[in-house]
Short mmCIF file of C-alpha atoms in Angstrom, two decimals:
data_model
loop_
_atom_site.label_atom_id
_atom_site.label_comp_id
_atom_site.label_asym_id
_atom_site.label_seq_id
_atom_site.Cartn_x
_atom_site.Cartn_y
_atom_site.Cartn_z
CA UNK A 1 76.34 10.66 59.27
CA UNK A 2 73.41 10.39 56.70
CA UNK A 3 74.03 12.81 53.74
CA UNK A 4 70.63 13.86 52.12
CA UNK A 5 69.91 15.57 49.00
CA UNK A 6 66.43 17.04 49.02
CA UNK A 7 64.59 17.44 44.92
CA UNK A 8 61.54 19.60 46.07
CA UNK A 9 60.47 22.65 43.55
CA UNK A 10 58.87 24.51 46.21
CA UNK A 11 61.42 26.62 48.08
CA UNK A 12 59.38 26.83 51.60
CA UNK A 13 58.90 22.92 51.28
CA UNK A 14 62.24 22.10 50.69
CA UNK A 15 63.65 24.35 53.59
CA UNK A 16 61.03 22.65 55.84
CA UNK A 17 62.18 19.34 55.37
CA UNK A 18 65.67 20.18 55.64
CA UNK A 19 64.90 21.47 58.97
CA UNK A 20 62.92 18.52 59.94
CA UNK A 21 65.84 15.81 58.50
CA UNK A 22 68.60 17.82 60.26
CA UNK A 23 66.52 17.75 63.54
CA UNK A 24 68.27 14.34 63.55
CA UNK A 25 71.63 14.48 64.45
CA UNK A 26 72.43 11.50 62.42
CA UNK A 27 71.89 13.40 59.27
CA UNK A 28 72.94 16.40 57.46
CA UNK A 29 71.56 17.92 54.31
CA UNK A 30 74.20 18.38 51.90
CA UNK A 31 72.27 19.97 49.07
CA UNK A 32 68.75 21.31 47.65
CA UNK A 33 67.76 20.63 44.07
CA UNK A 34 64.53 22.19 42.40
CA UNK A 35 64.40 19.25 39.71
CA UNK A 36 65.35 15.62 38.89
CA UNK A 37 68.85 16.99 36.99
CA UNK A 38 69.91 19.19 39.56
CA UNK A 39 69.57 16.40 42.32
CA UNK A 40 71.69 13.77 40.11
CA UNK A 41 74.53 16.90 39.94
CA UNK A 42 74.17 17.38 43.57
CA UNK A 43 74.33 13.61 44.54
CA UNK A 44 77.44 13.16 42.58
CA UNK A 45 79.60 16.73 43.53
CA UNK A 46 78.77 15.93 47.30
CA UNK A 47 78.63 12.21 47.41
CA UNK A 48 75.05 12.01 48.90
CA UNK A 49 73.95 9.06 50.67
CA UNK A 50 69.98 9.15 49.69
CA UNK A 51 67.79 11.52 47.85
CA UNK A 52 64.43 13.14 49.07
CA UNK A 53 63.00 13.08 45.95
CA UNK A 54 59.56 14.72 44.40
CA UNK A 55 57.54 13.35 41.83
CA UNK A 56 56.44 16.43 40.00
CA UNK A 57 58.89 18.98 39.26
CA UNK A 58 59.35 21.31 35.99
CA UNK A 59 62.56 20.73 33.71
CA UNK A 60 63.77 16.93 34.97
CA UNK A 61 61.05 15.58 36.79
CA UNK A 62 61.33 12.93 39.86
CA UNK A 63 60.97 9.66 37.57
CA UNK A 64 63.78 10.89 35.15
CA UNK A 65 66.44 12.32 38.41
CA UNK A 66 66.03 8.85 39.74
CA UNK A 67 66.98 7.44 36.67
CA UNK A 68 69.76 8.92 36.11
CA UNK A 69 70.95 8.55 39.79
CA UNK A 70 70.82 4.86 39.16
CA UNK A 71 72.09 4.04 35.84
CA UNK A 72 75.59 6.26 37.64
CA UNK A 73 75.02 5.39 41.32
CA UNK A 74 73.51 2.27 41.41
CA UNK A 75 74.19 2.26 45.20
CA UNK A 76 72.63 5.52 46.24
CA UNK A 77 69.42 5.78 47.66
CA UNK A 78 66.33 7.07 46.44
CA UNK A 79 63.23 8.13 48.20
CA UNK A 80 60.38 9.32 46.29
CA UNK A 81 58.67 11.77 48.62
CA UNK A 82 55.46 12.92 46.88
CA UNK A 83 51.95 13.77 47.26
CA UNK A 84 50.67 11.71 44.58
CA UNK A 85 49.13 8.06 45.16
CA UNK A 86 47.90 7.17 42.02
CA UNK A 87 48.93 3.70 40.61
CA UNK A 88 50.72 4.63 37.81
CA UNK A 89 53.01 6.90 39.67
CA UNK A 90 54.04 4.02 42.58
CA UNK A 91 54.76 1.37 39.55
CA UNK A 92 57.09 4.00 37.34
CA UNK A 93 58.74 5.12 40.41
CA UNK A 94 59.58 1.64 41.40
CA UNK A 95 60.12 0.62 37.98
CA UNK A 96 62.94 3.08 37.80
CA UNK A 97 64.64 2.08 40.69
CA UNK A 98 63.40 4.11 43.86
CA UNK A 99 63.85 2.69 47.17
CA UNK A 100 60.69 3.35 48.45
CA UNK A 101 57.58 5.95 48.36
CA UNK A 102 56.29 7.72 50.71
CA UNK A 103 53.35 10.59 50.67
CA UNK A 104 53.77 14.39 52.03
CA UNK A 105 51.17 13.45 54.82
CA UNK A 106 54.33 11.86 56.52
CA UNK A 107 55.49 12.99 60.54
CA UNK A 108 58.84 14.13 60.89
CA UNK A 109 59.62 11.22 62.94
CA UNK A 110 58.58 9.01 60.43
CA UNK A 111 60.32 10.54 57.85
CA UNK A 112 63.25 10.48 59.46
CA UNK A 113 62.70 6.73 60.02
CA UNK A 114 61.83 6.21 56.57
CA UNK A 115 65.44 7.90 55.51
CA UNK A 116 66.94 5.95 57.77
CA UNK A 117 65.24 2.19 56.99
CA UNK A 118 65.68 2.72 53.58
CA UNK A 119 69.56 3.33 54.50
CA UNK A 120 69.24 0.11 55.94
CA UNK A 121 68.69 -1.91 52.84
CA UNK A 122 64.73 -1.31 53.68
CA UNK A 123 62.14 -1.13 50.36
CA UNK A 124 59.77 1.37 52.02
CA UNK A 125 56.24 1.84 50.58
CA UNK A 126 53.31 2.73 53.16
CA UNK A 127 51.09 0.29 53.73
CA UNK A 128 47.90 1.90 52.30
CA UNK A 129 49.58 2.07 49.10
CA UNK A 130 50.67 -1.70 48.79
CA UNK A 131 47.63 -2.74 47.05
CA UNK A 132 48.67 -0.24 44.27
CA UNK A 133 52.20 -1.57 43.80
CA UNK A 134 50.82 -5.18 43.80
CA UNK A 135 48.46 -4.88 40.84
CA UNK A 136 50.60 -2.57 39.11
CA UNK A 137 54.33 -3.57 39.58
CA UNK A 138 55.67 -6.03 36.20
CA UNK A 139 57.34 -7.85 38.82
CA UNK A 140 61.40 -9.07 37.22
CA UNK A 141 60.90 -12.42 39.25
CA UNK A 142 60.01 -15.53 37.32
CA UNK A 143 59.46 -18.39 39.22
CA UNK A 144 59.08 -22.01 37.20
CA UNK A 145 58.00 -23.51 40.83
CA UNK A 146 54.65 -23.69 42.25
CA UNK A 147 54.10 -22.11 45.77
CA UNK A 148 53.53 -25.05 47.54
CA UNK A 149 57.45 -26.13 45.47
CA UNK A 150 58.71 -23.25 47.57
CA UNK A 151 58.62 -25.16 50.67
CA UNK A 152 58.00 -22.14 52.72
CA UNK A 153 58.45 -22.81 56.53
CA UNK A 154 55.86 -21.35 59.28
CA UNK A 155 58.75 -19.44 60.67
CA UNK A 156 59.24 -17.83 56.55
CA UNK A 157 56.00 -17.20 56.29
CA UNK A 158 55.90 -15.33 59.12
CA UNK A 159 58.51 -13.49 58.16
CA UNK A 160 57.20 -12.26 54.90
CA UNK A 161 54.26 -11.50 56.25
CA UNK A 162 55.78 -9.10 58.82
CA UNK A 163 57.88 -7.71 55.50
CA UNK A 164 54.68 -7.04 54.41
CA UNK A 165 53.79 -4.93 57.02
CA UNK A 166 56.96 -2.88 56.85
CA UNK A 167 58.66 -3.73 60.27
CA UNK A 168 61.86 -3.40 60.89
CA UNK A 169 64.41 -5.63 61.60
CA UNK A 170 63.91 -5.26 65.09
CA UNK A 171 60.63 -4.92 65.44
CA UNK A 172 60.63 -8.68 63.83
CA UNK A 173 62.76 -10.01 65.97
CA UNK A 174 60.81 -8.68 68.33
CA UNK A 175 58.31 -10.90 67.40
CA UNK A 176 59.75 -13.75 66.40
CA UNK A 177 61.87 -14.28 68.92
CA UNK A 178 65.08 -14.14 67.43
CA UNK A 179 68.05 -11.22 66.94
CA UNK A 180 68.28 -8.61 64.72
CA UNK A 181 71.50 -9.88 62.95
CA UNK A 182 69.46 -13.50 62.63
CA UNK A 183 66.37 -11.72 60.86
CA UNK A 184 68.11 -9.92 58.82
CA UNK A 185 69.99 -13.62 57.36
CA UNK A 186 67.09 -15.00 57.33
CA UNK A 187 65.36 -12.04 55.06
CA UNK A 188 68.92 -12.54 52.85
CA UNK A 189 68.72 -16.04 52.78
CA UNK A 190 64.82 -15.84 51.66
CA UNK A 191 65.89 -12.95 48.39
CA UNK A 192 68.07 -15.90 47.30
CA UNK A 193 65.94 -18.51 47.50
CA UNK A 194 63.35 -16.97 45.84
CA UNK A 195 65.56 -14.93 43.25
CA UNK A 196 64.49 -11.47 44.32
CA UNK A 197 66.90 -8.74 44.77
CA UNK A 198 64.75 -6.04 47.67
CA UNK A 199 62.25 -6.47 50.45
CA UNK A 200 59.36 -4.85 47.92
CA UNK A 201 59.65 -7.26 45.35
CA UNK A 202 59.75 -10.03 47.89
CA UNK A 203 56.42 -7.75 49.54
CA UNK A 204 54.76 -7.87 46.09
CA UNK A 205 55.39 -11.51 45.39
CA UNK A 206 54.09 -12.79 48.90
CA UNK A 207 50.95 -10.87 48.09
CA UNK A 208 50.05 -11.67 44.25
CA UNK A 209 50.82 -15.03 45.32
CA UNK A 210 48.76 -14.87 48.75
CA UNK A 211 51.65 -16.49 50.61
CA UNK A 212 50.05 -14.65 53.50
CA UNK A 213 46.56 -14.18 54.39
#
């Protein structure tokens, strides 16, 4: 079972997306926060899994809650959830450690996907946003190796590329031919080799570098 914390100051939205998460029988909402401080209180007195979180709330806002749920629980999850896609609020939400972003425009089904990828070890960000996060994101990797040094196969290359588009594990095996428990190796194996620690970073890399066309 999935426990969720949802950080949403508006009462009718926050019920709402309880109702929609808990459609899932895989997950259960164990608490409702109306800012950033109340969601890092929550997280910790229920031992949450991931946090639904909102960018813009009064008192602790969505950027400082997800700090603090870091810095204490480096291994929770956090999902910004927001209806804001401006570039400087995808970089600072990355830059303080969210798991992904995702806009309010989202299906049910896909947000309970997105909970549950991100679960997965998945760096969510929709697609249309990507181009934000790749001119905006200070990336941590430094690379002293050109690309060509990197020694990419067609099979990696492939790969990333299909990281780029936010597939699943499965969905790339699909594709590739292979199983899910090889892809997901491989994706491992390719984070070490190129000294990156999530799929996103790996995402923006690949594209500032045009490692895929």
């Amino acid at each position: 079972m999935i426990k969720v914390v949802i950080a949403e100051d508006m009462d009718i939205l926050r019920e709402s997306l309880k109702y929609m998460i808990e459609s899932d029988s895989e997950m259960q909402v164990v608490g409702l926060a109306h800012d950033g401080k109340e969601a890092y209180e929550l997280c910790r007195e229920h031992k949450a899994d991931i946090v639904l979180m909102d960018l813009r709330m009064p008192g602790c806002d969505g950027l400082e809650g997800t700090r603090l749920i870091k810095a204490s629980f480096p291994d929770k999850k956090v999902l910004i959830l927001t209806t804001f896609e401006d570039e400087e609020s995808i970089s600072s939400a990355i830059q303080c450690g969210a798991d992904g972003y995702i806009t309010k425009d989202i299906l049910p089904k896909q947000l309970q996907q997105s909970i549950k990828s991100v679960m997965m070890g998945l760096g969510i960000v929709k697609r249309n946003i990507m181009n934000s996060v790749v001119r905006n994101v200070n990336s941590t990797h430094q690379s002293d190796v050109s690309i060509s040094a990197l020694n990419l196969t067609d099979k990696e290359k492939t790969l990333i590329r299909l990281v780029v588009e936010g597939k699943s594990y499965k969905e790339m095996g699909k594709e590739i031919c292979l199983s899910e428990g090889y892809v997901r190796n491989m994706v491992s194996e390719l984070l070490i080799k190129l000294k990156m620690k999530d799929r996103i970073q790996l995402a923006v890399f690949a594209v500032k570098n045009k490692i895929i066309s």
